[in-house]
Amino acid sequence: MGRKDIQPIYTQTYQRKRRSIIIYSLLGVILLIAIGGWLGYRYYEKQQLKKYPIAGVVLSQNDGYVDFDALKKAQVDFVYLKATQGAAFSDDSFNSNYSRSQGAQLPVGVYHVFSFSSTANSQYHNIINQVKTNTGSLPMALYIDYYGTYSDDNVNWQATRQKIIRLAKQLTHYYRRPLLFWGPKSVLDHLEIKIGTKYQLWYSDGTLGKPNGDARFLSVPGKPTIDLSGTKQSFTQAVFNGNQLKWEQYLSANVN
């Protein structure tokens, strides 16, 4: 009787161990598939990036101190600096970043983050008061995207479009240079603007390696790392949507 009573206990223990081994094995397989998929995607992404020989970084105060000479040595081709946001915010690192970028002789542009709740005039004055003449050699960029509670469901695009175009006209008139509208394609489509030498596009969600219409710049997904003199740092990055020759022509057309 004792032997019969004990036997089920060993059987249940064996079955539990067997189930645990199967579960852990399945989890291991899933983990390997996930890692393999991630590595495969990263490889694919790098291959797509090779199609864009001109690459740059986007900097704000969140990036801390950045060595611009090291950026240039790392073959970074251009830099965009955050200057302002909305009607009152100015980036704490803008002036120092701009000053140090000039020593590295990198093509530089500045950008403003658009506010749905502020008037065009208030944002315009915030920009010119902060930027002054420190515009660099690239077109100024206007970043437009939903934030907070704003979405496609509650933004009055008829009124917002008028506000954005008013701000764009003020900036292009004051600085005498083209303006890049930067953001998701679905948001920029609401602007219904005529693209050309005056107004240009920068897609934040363009698919690398795919046709992206008239977009001059494309954002790179995530925050890839760059080796800066032996130290790896992650940056928001972008690429110029063209080859080396087109980049040189673009610079020639935009440099003041």
PDB file of C-alpha atoms in Angstrom, residues 121-244:
ATOM      1  CA  ASN A 121       2.620  86.144 -33.986  1.00  0.00           C
ATOM      2  CA  SER A 122       3.663  85.034 -30.495  1.00  0.00           C
ATOM      3  CA  GLN A 123       5.598  82.063 -31.893  1.00  0.00           C
ATOM      4  CA  TYR A 124       7.201  84.236 -34.574  1.00  0.00           C
ATOM      5  CA  HIS A 125       8.483  86.732 -32.019  1.00  0.00           C
ATOM      6  CA  ASN A 126       9.757  83.942 -29.776  1.00  0.00           C
ATOM      7  CA  ILE A 127      11.751  82.540 -32.710  1.00  0.00           C
ATOM      8  CA  ILE A 128      13.350  85.772 -33.896  1.00  0.00           C
ATOM      9  CA  ASN A 129      14.141  86.884 -30.321  1.00  0.00           C
ATOM     10  CA  GLN A 130      15.994  83.627 -29.651  1.00  0.00           C
ATOM     11  CA  VAL A 131      17.521  82.860 -33.036  1.00  0.00           C
ATOM     12  CA  LYS A 132      18.360  86.423 -34.067  1.00  0.00           C
ATOM     13  CA  THR A 133      20.800  85.962 -36.978  1.00  0.00           C
ATOM     14  CA  ASN A 134      22.035  82.510 -35.871  1.00  0.00           C
ATOM     15  CA  THR A 135      20.226  80.627 -38.599  1.00  0.00           C
ATOM     16  CA  GLY A 136      23.099  78.594 -40.010  1.00  0.00           C
ATOM     17  CA  SER A 137      23.220  77.686 -43.685  1.00  0.00           C
ATOM     18  CA  LEU A 138      20.297  75.256 -43.976  1.00  0.00           C
ATOM     19  CA  PRO A 139      16.575  76.053 -44.247  1.00  0.00           C
ATOM     20  CA  MET A 140      14.801  76.694 -40.956  1.00  0.00           C
ATOM     21  CA  ALA A 141      12.543  73.805 -39.915  1.00  0.00           C
ATOM     22  CA  LEU A 142       9.097  73.959 -38.354  1.00  0.00           C
ATOM     23  CA  TYR A 143       8.269  70.768 -36.441  1.00  0.00           C
ATOM     24  CA  ILE A 144       4.547  70.003 -36.368  1.00  0.00           C
ATOM     25  CA  ASP A 145       3.013  67.014 -34.616  1.00  0.00           C
ATOM     26  CA  TYR A 146       0.274  66.219 -32.154  1.00  0.00           C
ATOM     27  CA  TYR A 147       1.149  66.352 -28.461  1.00  0.00           C
ATOM     28  CA  GLY A 148      -0.672  66.146 -25.149  1.00  0.00           C
ATOM     29  CA  THR A 149      -4.411  65.872 -25.785  1.00  0.00           C
ATOM     30  CA  TYR A 150      -4.180  67.138 -29.368  1.00  0.00           C
ATOM     31  CA  SER A 151      -5.083  64.616 -32.063  1.00  0.00           C
ATOM     32  CA  ASP A 152      -6.587  64.406 -35.509  1.00  0.00           C
ATOM     33  CA  ASP A 153     -10.000  64.240 -33.822  1.00  0.00           C
ATOM     34  CA  ASN A 154      -9.873  67.606 -32.062  1.00  0.00           C
ATOM     35  CA  VAL A 155      -7.558  69.877 -34.069  1.00  0.00           C
ATOM     36  CA  ASN A 156      -9.433  72.419 -36.193  1.00  0.00           C
ATOM     37  CA  TRP A 157      -7.246  72.102 -39.261  1.00  0.00           C
ATOM     38  CA  GLN A 158      -8.920  74.916 -41.161  1.00  0.00           C
ATOM     39  CA  ALA A 159      -7.896  77.434 -38.495  1.00  0.00           C
ATOM     40  CA  THR A 160      -4.604  75.690 -37.685  1.00  0.00           C
ATOM     41  CA  ARG A 161      -3.579  75.624 -41.336  1.00  0.00           C
ATOM     42  CA  GLN A 162      -4.060  79.392 -41.537  1.00  0.00           C
ATOM     43  CA  LYS A 163      -1.972  79.861 -38.391  1.00  0.00           C
ATOM     44  CA  ILE A 164       0.872  77.693 -39.679  1.00  0.00           C
ATOM     45  CA  ILE A 165       0.924  79.346 -43.106  1.00  0.00           C
ATOM     46  CA  ARG A 166       0.933  82.771 -41.467  1.00  0.00           C
ATOM     47  CA  LEU A 167       3.928  81.772 -39.327  1.00  0.00           C
ATOM     48  CA  ALA A 168       5.654  80.262 -42.371  1.00  0.00           C
ATOM     49  CA  LYS A 169       5.191  83.446 -44.395  1.00  0.00           C
ATOM     50  CA  GLN A 170       6.529  85.565 -41.536  1.00  0.00           C
ATOM     51  CA  LEU A 171       9.640  83.400 -41.191  1.00  0.00           C
ATOM     52  CA  THR A 172      10.432  83.136 -44.906  1.00  0.00           C
ATOM     53  CA  HIS A 173       9.964  86.889 -45.318  1.00  0.00           C
ATOM     54  CA  TYR A 174      12.141  87.754 -42.314  1.00  0.00           C
ATOM     55  CA  TYR A 175      14.966  85.257 -42.926  1.00  0.00           C
ATOM     56  CA  ARG A 176      14.813  85.150 -46.717  1.00  0.00           C
ATOM     57  CA  ARG A 177      15.343  81.414 -46.882  1.00  0.00           C
ATOM     58  CA  PRO A 178      13.275  78.254 -47.495  1.00  0.00           C
ATOM     59  CA  LEU A 179      11.277  76.632 -44.717  1.00  0.00           C
ATOM     60  CA  LEU A 180      11.078  72.912 -43.976  1.00  0.00           C
ATOM     61  CA  PHE A 181       7.786  71.555 -42.685  1.00  0.00           C
ATOM     62  CA  TRP A 182       8.793  68.610 -40.491  1.00  0.00           C
ATOM     63  CA  GLY A 183       6.474  65.999 -39.040  1.00  0.00           C
ATOM     64  CA  PRO A 184       4.441  62.863 -39.800  1.00  0.00           C
ATOM     65  CA  LYS A 185       3.153  62.731 -43.355  1.00  0.00           C
ATOM     66  CA  SER A 186      -0.446  62.435 -42.144  1.00  0.00           C
ATOM     67  CA  VAL A 187      -0.068  65.726 -40.256  1.00  0.00           C
ATOM     68  CA  LEU A 188       1.772  67.591 -43.014  1.00  0.00           C
ATOM     69  CA  ASP A 189      -0.855  66.518 -45.558  1.00  0.00           C
ATOM     70  CA  HIS A 190      -3.326  68.730 -43.685  1.00  0.00           C
ATOM     71  CA  LEU A 191      -1.310  71.810 -44.652  1.00  0.00           C
ATOM     72  CA  GLU A 192      -2.097  71.428 -48.357  1.00  0.00           C
ATOM     73  CA  ILE A 193       0.920  73.536 -49.244  1.00  0.00           C
ATOM     74  CA  LYS A 194       2.660  73.854 -52.572  1.00  0.00           C
ATOM     75  CA  ILE A 195       6.076  72.218 -52.315  1.00  0.00           C
ATOM     76  CA  GLY A 196       8.988  73.853 -54.092  1.00  0.00           C
ATOM     77  CA  THR A 197      12.064  75.932 -53.359  1.00  0.00           C
ATOM     78  CA  LYS A 198      10.232  78.058 -50.768  1.00  0.00           C
ATOM     79  CA  TYR A 199       8.442  75.333 -48.800  1.00  0.00           C
ATOM     80  CA  GLN A 200       9.963  71.877 -48.381  1.00  0.00           C
ATOM     81  CA  LEU A 201       9.113  68.664 -46.520  1.00  0.00           C
ATOM     82  CA  TRP A 202      10.830  66.592 -43.862  1.00  0.00           C
ATOM     83  CA  TYR A 203       8.988  63.382 -43.010  1.00  0.00           C
ATOM     84  CA  SER A 204       9.448  62.128 -39.468  1.00  0.00           C
ATOM     85  CA  ASP A 205       7.837  58.803 -40.379  1.00  0.00           C
ATOM     86  CA  GLY A 206       9.087  58.223 -43.911  1.00  0.00           C
ATOM     87  CA  THR A 207      10.116  54.640 -44.642  1.00  0.00           C
ATOM     88  CA  LEU A 208      13.811  54.439 -45.431  1.00  0.00           C
ATOM     89  CA  GLY A 209      14.561  52.838 -48.776  1.00  0.00           C
ATOM     90  CA  LYS A 210      11.070  53.573 -50.114  1.00  0.00           C
ATOM     91  CA  PRO A 211       9.968  56.435 -52.383  1.00  0.00           C
ATOM     92  CA  ASN A 212       9.155  59.467 -50.243  1.00  0.00           C
ATOM     93  CA  GLY A 213       7.863  61.885 -52.824  1.00  0.00           C
ATOM     94  CA  ASP A 214       9.097  65.437 -52.454  1.00  0.00           C
ATOM     95  CA  ALA A 215      10.597  65.021 -48.981  1.00  0.00           C
ATOM     96  CA  ARG A 216      14.042  66.634 -48.708  1.00  0.00           C
ATOM     97  CA  PHE A 217      14.828  64.996 -45.363  1.00  0.00           C
ATOM     98  CA  LEU A 218      13.766  61.804 -43.589  1.00  0.00           C
ATOM     99  CA  SER A 219      14.029  61.024 -39.892  1.00  0.00           C
ATOM    100  CA  VAL A 220      15.844  57.843 -38.865  1.00  0.00           C
ATOM    101  CA  PRO A 221      13.797  55.536 -36.572  1.00  0.00           C
ATOM    102  CA  GLY A 222      14.887  55.386 -32.933  1.00  0.00           C
ATOM    103  CA  LYS A 223      18.058  57.034 -31.671  1.00  0.00           C
ATOM    104  CA  PRO A 224      21.016  55.211 -33.259  1.00  0.00           C
ATOM    105  CA  THR A 225      24.444  55.540 -31.674  1.00  0.00           C
ATOM    106  CA  ILE A 226      27.436  57.383 -33.094  1.00  0.00           C
ATOM    107  CA  ASP A 227      31.011  56.738 -32.041  1.00  0.00           C
ATOM    108  CA  LEU A 228      32.425  60.103 -30.945  1.00  0.00           C
ATOM    109  CA  SER A 229      36.151  59.665 -30.348  1.00  0.00           C
ATOM    110  CA  GLY A 230      35.656  56.319 -28.613  1.00  0.00           C
ATOM    111  CA  THR A 231      32.449  57.232 -26.766  1.00  0.00           C
ATOM    112  CA  LYS A 232      29.145  56.009 -28.163  1.00  0.00           C
ATOM    113  CA  GLN A 233      26.229  58.436 -27.904  1.00  0.00           C
ATOM    114  CA  SER A 234      22.639  58.107 -29.065  1.00  0.00           C
ATOM    115  CA  PHE A 235      21.128  60.886 -31.153  1.00  0.00           C
ATOM    116  CA  THR A 236      17.975  61.702 -33.019  1.00  0.00           C
ATOM    117  CA  GLN A 237      19.135  61.407 -36.603  1.00  0.00           C
ATOM    118  CA  ALA A 238      18.007  62.300 -40.097  1.00  0.00           C
ATOM    119  CA  VAL A 239      19.153  61.781 -43.668  1.00  0.00           C
ATOM    120  CA  PHE A 240      19.046  63.916 -46.776  1.00  0.00           C
ATOM    121  CA  ASN A 241      16.822  62.319 -49.401  1.00  0.00           C
ATOM    122  CA  GLY A 242      19.374  62.347 -52.206  1.00  0.00           C
ATOM    123  CA  ASN A 243      22.928  61.551 -53.216  1.00  0.00           C
ATOM    124  CA  GLN A 244      26.160  63.474 -52.703  1.00  0.00           C
TER     125      GLN A 244
END
